[in-house]
Coordinates of C-alpha atoms in Angstrom, one line a residue:
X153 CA 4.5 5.8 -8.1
X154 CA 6.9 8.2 -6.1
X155 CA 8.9 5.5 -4.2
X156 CA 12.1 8.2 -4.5
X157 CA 9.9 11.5 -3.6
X158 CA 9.9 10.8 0.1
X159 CA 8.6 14.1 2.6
X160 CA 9.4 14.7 5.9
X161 CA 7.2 11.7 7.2
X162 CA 9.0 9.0 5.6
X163 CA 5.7 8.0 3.9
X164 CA 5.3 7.2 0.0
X165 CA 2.3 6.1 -2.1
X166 CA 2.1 2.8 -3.5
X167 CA -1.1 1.7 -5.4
X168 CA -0.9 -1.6 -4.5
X169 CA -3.9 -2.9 -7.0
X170 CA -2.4 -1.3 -10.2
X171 CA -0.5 -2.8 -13.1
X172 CA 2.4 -0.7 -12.3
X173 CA 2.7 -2.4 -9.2
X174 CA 2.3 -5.9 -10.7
X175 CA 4.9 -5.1 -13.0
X176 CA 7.7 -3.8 -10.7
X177 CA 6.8 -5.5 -8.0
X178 CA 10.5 -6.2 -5.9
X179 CA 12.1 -3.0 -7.5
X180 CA 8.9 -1.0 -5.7
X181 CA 9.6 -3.3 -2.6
X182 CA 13.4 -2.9 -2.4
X183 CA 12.8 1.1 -3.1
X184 CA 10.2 1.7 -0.3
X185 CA 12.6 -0.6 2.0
X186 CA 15.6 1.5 1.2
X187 CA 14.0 5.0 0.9
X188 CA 10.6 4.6 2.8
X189 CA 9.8 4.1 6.3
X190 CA 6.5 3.1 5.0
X191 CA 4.2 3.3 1.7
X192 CA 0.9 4.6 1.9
X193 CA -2.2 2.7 -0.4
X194 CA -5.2 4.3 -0.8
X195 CA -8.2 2.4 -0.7
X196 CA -11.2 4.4 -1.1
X197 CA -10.9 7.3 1.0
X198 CA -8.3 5.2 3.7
X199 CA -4.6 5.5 3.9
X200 CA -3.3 2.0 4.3
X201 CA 0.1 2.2 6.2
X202 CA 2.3 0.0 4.3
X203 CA 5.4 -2.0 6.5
X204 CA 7.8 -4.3 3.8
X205 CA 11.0 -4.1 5.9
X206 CA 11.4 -7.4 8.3
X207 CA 11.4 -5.6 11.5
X208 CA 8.6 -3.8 11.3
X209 CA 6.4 -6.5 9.9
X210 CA 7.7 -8.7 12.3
X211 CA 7.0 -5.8 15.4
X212 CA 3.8 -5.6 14.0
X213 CA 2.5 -9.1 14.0
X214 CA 4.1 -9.7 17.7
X215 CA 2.1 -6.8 18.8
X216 CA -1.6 -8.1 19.3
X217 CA -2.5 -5.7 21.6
X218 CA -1.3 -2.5 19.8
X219 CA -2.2 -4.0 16.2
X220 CA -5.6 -5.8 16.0
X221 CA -7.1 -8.7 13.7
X222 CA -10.8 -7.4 14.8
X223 CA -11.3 -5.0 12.1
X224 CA -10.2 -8.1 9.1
X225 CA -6.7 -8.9 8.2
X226 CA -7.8 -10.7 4.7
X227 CA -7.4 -8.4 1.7
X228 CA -9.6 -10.2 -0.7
X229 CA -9.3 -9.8 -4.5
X230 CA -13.2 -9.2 -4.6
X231 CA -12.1 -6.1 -2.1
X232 CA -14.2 -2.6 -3.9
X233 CA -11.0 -0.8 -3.9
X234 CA -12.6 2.5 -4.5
X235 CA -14.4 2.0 -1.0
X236 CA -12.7 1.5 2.6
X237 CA -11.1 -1.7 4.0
X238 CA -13.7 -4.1 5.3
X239 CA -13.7 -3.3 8.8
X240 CA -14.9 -7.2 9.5
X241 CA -14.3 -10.3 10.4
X242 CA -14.6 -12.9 7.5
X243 CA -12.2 -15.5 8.1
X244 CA -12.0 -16.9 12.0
X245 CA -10.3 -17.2 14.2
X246 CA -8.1 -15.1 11.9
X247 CA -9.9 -12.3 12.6
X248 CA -10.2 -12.6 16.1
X249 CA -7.7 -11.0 19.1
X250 CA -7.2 -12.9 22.4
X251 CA -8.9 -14.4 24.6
X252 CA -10.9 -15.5 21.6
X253 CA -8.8 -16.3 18.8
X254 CA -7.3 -18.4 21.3
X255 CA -10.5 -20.4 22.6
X256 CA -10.8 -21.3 18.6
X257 CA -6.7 -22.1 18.4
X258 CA -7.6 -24.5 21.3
X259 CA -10.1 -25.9 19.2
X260 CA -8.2 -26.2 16.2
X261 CA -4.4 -27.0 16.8
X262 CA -4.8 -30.4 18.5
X263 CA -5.5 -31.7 14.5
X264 CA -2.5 -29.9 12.8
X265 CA 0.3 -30.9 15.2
X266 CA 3.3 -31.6 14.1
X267 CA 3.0 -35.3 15.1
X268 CA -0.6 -35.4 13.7
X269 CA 0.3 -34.1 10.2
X270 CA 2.9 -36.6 10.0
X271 CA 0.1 -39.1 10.0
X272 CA -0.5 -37.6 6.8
X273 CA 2.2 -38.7 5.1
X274 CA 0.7 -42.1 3.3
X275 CA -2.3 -40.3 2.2
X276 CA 0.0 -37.2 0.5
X277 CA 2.6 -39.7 -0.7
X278 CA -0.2 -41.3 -2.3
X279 CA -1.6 -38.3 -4.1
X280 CA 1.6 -36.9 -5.2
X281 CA 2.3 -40.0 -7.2
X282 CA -1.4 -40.4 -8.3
X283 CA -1.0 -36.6 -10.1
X284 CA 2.5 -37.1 -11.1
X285 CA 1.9 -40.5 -12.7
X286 CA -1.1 -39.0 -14.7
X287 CA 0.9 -35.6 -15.8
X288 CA 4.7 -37.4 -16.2
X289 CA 3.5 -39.1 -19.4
X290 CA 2.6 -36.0 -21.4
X291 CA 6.0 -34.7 -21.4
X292 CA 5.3 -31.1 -20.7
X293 CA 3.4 -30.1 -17.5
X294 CA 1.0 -27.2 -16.5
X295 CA 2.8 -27.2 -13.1
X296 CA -0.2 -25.1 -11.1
X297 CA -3.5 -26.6 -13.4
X298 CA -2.3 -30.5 -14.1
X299 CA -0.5 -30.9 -10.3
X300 CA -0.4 -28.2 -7.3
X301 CA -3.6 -26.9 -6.8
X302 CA -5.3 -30.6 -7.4
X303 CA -2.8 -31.9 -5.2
X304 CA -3.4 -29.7 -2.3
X305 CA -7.4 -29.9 -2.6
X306 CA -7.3 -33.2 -3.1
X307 CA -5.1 -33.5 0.3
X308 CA -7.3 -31.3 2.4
X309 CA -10.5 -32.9 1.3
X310 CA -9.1 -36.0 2.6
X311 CA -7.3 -35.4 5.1
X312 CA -9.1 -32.3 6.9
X313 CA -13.0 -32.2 5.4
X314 CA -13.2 -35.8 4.6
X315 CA -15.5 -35.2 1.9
X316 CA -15.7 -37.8 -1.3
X317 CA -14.2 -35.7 -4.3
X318 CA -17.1 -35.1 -6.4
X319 CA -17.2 -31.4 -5.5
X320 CA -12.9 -30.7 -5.7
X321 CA -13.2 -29.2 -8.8
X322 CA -15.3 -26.4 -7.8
X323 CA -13.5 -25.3 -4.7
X324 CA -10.4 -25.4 -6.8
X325 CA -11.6 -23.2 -9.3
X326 CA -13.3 -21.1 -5.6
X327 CA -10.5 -20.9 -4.0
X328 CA -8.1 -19.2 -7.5
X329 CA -10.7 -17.1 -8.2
X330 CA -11.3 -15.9 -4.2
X331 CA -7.4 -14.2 -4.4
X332 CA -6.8 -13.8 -7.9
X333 CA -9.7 -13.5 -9.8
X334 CA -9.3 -11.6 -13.1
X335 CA -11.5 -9.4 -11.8
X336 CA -13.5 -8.2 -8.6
X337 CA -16.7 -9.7 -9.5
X338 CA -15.5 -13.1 -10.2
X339 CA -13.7 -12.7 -7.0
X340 CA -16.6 -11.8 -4.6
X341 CA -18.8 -14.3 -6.3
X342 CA -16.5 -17.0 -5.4
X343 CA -16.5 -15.8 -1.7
X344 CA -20.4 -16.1 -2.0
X345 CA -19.8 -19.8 -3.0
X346 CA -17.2 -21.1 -0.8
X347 CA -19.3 -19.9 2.2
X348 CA -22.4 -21.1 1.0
X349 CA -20.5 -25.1 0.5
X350 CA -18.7 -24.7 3.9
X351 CA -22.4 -23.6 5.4
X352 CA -23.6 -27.0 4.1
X353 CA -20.7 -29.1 5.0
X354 CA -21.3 -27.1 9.2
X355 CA -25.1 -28.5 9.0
X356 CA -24.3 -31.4 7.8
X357 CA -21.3 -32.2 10.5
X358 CA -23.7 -30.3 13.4
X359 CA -26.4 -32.8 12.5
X360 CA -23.8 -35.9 12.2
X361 CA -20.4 -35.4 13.2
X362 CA -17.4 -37.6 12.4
X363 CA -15.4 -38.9 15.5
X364 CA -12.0 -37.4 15.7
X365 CA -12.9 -34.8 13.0
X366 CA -11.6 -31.2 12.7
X367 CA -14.5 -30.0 11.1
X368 CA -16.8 -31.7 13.5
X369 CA -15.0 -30.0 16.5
X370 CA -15.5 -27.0 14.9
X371 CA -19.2 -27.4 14.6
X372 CA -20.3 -29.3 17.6
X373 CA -17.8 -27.2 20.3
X374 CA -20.4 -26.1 22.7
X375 CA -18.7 -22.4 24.2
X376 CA -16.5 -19.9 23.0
X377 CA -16.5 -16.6 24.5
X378 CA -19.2 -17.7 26.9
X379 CA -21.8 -18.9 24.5
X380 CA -22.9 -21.4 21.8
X381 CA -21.3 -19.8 18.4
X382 CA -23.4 -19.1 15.7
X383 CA -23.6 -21.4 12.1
X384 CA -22.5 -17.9 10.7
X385 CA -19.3 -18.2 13.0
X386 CA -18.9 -21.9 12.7
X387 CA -19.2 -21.7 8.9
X388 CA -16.3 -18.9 9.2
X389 CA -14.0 -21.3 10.5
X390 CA -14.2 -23.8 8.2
X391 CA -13.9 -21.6 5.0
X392 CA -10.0 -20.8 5.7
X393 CA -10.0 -24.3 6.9
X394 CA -10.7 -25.9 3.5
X395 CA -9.1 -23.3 1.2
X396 CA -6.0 -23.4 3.5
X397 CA -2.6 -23.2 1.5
X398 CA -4.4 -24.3 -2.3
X399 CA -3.0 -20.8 -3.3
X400 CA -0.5 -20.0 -1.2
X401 CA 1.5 -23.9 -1.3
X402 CA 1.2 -23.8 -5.0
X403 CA 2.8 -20.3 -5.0
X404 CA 5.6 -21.6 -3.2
X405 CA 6.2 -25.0 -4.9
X406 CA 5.7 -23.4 -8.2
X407 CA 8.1 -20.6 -6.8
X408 CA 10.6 -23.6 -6.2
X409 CA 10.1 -25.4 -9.0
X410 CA 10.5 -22.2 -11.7
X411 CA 14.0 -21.6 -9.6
X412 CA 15.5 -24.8 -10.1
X413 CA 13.9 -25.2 -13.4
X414 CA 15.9 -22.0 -15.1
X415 CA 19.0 -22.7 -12.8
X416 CA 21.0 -25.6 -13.8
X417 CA 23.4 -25.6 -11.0
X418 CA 21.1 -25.4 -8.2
X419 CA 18.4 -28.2 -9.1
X420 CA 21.9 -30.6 -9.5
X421 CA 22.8 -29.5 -5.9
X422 CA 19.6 -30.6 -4.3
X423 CA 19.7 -33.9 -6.8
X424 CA 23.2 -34.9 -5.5
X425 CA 22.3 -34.1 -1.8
X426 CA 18.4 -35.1 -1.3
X427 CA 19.9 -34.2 2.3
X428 CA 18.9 -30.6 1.6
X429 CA 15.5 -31.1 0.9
X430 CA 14.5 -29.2 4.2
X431 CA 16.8 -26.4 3.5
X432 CA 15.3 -26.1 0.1
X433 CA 11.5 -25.8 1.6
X434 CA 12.5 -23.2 4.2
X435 CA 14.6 -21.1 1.2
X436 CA 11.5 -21.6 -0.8
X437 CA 8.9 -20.2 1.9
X438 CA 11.6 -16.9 2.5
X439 CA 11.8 -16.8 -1.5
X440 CA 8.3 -17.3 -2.9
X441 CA 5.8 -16.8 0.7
X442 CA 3.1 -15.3 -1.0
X443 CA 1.5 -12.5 1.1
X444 CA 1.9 -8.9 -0.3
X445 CA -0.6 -7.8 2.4
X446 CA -2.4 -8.4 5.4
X447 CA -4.4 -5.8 7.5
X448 CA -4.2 -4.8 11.2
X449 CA -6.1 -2.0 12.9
X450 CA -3.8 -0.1 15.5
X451 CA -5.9 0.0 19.1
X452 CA -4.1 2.9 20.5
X453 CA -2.2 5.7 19.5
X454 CA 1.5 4.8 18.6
X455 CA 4.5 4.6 16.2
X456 CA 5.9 1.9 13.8
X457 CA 8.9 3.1 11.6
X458 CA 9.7 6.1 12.8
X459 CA 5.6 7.2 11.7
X460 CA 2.6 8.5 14.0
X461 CA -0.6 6.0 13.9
X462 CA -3.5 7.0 15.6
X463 CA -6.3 5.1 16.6
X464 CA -8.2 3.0 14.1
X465 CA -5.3 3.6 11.6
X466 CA -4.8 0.4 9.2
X467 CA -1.5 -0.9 8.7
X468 CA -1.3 -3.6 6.0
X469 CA 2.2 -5.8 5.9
X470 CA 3.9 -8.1 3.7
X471 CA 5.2 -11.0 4.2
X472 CA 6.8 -11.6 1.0
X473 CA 8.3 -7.6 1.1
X474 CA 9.7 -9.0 4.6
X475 CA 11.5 -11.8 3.7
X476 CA 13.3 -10.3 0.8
X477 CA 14.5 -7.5 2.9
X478 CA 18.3 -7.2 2.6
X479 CA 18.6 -5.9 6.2
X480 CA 17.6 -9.2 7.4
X481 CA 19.0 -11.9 4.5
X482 CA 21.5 -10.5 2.5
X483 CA 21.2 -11.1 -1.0
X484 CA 17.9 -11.7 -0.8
X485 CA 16.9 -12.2 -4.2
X486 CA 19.1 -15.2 -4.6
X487 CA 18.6 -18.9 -3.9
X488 CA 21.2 -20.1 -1.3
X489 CA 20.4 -23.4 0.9
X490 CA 23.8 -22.7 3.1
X491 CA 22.2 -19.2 4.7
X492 CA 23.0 -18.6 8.5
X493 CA 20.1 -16.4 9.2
X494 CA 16.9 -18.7 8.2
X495 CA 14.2 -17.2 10.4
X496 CA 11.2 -15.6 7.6
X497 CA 8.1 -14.6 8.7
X498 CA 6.2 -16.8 6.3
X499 CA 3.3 -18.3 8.0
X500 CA 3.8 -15.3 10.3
X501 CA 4.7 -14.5 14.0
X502 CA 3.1 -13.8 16.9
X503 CA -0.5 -15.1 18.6
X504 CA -2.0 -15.7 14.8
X505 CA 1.2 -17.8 13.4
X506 CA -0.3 -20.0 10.4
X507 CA -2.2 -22.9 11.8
X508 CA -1.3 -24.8 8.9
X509 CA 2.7 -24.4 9.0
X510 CA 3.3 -27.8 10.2
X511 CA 0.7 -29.4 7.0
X512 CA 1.9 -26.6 4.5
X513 CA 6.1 -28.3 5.4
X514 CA 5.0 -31.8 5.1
X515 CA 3.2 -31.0 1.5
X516 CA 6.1 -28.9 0.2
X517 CA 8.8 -31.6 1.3
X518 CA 7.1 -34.6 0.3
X519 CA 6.3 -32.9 -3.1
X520 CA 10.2 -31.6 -3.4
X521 CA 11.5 -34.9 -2.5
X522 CA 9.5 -37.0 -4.9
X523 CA 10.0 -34.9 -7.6
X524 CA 13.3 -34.6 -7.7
X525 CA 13.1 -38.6 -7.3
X526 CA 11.6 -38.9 -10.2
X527 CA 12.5 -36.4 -12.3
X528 CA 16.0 -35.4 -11.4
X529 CA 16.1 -33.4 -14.5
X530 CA 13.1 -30.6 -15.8
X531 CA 13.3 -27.5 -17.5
X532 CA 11.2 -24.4 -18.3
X533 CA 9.6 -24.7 -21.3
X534 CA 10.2 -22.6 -24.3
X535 CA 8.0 -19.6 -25.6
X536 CA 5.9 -19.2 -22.6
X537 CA 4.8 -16.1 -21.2
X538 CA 5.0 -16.1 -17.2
X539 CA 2.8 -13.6 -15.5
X540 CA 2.1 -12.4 -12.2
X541 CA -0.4 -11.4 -10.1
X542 CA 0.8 -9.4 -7.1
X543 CA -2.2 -8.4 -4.6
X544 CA -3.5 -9.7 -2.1
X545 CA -0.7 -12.6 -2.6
X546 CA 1.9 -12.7 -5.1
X547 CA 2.6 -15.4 -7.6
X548 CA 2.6 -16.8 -11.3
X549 CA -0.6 -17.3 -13.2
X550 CA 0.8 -20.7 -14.5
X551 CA 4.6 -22.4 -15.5
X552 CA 4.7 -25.1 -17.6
X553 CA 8.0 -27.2 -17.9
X554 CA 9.5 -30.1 -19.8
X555 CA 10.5 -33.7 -18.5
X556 CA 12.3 -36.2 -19.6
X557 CA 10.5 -39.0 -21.5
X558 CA 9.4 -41.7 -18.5
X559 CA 10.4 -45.1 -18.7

């Protein structure tokens, strides 16, 4: 790592897969931000241009012209990182540009509006007290393994596959491994799994759909682009579908919960005012969003940061890098619920904004609220290790903490 050993070009390498950049992650962040106009990864034989400052994320992710999804924005943990970035689509319509990606939004959106999501509200009331009731009693909880990534499986298979929960447990376990695998293999073996259960689920909804469905629309949409899509293009669609936000609305929550967990004065702020609940969720997505990188492929020759991209160039941004840049939200690193500029680039900007944002908000507020209902007081638990992984996303392995003995 040279983050201070800057040349003419404003460029720095960054290897964003080793420990060194696990370990240091936000002091590497903050130095390219402050010294860097942008790091450079390596991946196989590629230079990755790497934007962490908010502006140029954000310029980049407005820009679907100039900056493509075409070539794959997923970095996937199963990723050979001694070989090139995929240079394919995996995930749609993610990796789709206009007018495409928006014949598959048109597809989509109409089942994650805000006023449909809200419909959800029973069914994810109902879960969070279901887990909480089960992992309350024990007195110290595995926050990620006993609650989060059940409770956001458990939500989507409901809600979104409406599948019976017999098969949760693997795409749990899937969709961990798929991002942060301990190592590649287990990673790109998962990938091989979730696509071969979301090619079942498509044959099964082709063969008999659900009325009012998302996954059925997905499967029995007659034209995009002019013709019948494939099962291979159906079945990519649903994957991101069903592993949407078990990683990355964990991440946050657990984010959320470790803060006010090791900072006294803050959870008894949010206790004595339930009132800034919403301000709480929108601090935790500019705190704890979890993408260290996503990839776009310029489409013309051009210039981001002061820095000549030509053609083909990949430029990989993150999300979390953005939101903790101190240009944009001063004192970044700090919890504050009273900030006047609010405006993160968590679920992204631009034509491929999250699809999810308006399901992700509802989980993390409903969760926020009723925990803090019923366990206005937690703290971290003693002699435990937290550990991070950093790429593709960023976020603790596990946090256990202690609660109160329940009534």
């Amino acid at each position: 790592m040279t983050v201070n050993d800057v040349g003419k070009t404003g460029l720095c390498p960054v290897n964003l897969w080793s420990e060194e950049f696990n370990e240091n992650f936000w002091e590497t962040i903050g130095s390219l931000q402050q010294n860097a106009s942008l790091g450079v990864h390596q991946q196989g034989s590629t230079p990755c241009y790497y934007a962490t400052r908010y502006q140029d994320v954000f310029n980049v992710l407005r820009d679907g012209t100039t900056y493509s999804s075409e070539g794959g924005v997923a970095i996937l943990g199963g990723d050979n990182r001694a070989e090139p970035p995929k240079n394919e689509g995996r995930f749609l319509p993610e990796d789709l540009d206009a007018p495409v990606h928006t014949e598959w939004r048109r597809v989509i959106d109409p089942f994650l509006t805000a006023k449909r999501v809200e419909g959800y509200t029973d069914t994810i009331q109902a879960t969070i007290d279901e887990l909480l009731d089960a992992a309350l009693p024990k007195g110290r909880v595995d926050l990620l393994a006993d609650f989060l990534r059940p409770l956001q499986l458990k939500i989507i298979f409901v809600e979104l596959l409406h599948l019976p929960g017999e098969e949760m447990g693997d795409w749990m376990h899937w969709s961990h491994d798929l991002f942060v695998g301990e190592t590649p293999e287990i990673a790109a073996q998962a990938f091989v799994s979730i696509n071969k259960a979301a090619e079942d689920l498509v044959r099964r909804r082709m063969a008999d759909p659900i009325p009012d469905d998302l996954v059925s629309a997905v499967c029995t949409v007659e034209e995009i682009d002019g013709r019948e899509p494939t099962l291979a293009e159906r079945t990519a669609v649903v994957v991101p579908l069903a592993i949407a936000g078990t990683e990355s609305v964990g991440t946050i929550l657990s984010g959320i919960v470790h803060q006010l967990a090791t900072h006294p004065d803050d959870l008894a702020e949010l206790v004595a005012d339930p009132s800034l609940v919403p301000a709480a969720v929108e601090e935790g997505l500019r705190m704890f969003a979890n993408v260290t990188a996503l990839q776009r492929t310029v489409t013309r020759d051009t210039e981001l940061a002061g820095v000549a991209l030509g053609t083909g160039a990949k430029v990989w941004t993150s999300y979390n890098g953005a939101n903790r840049d101190a240009q944009q939200f001063p004192d970044p690193h700090t919890w504050n619920l009273h900030r006047d500029e609010v405006r993160h680039v968590a679920f992204g900007v631009g034509p491929h904004r999250c699809l999810g944002s308006n399901h992700a908000r509802l989980v993390i507020r409903s969760v926020l609220a009723r925990l803090l209902e019923r366990v206005p007081r937690f703290t971290l638990a003693p002699d435990q290790k937290i550990s991070h992984f950093s790429m593709p996303t960023r976020g603790m392995h596990e946090v256990t903490i202690d609660v109160p003995a329940q009534g």
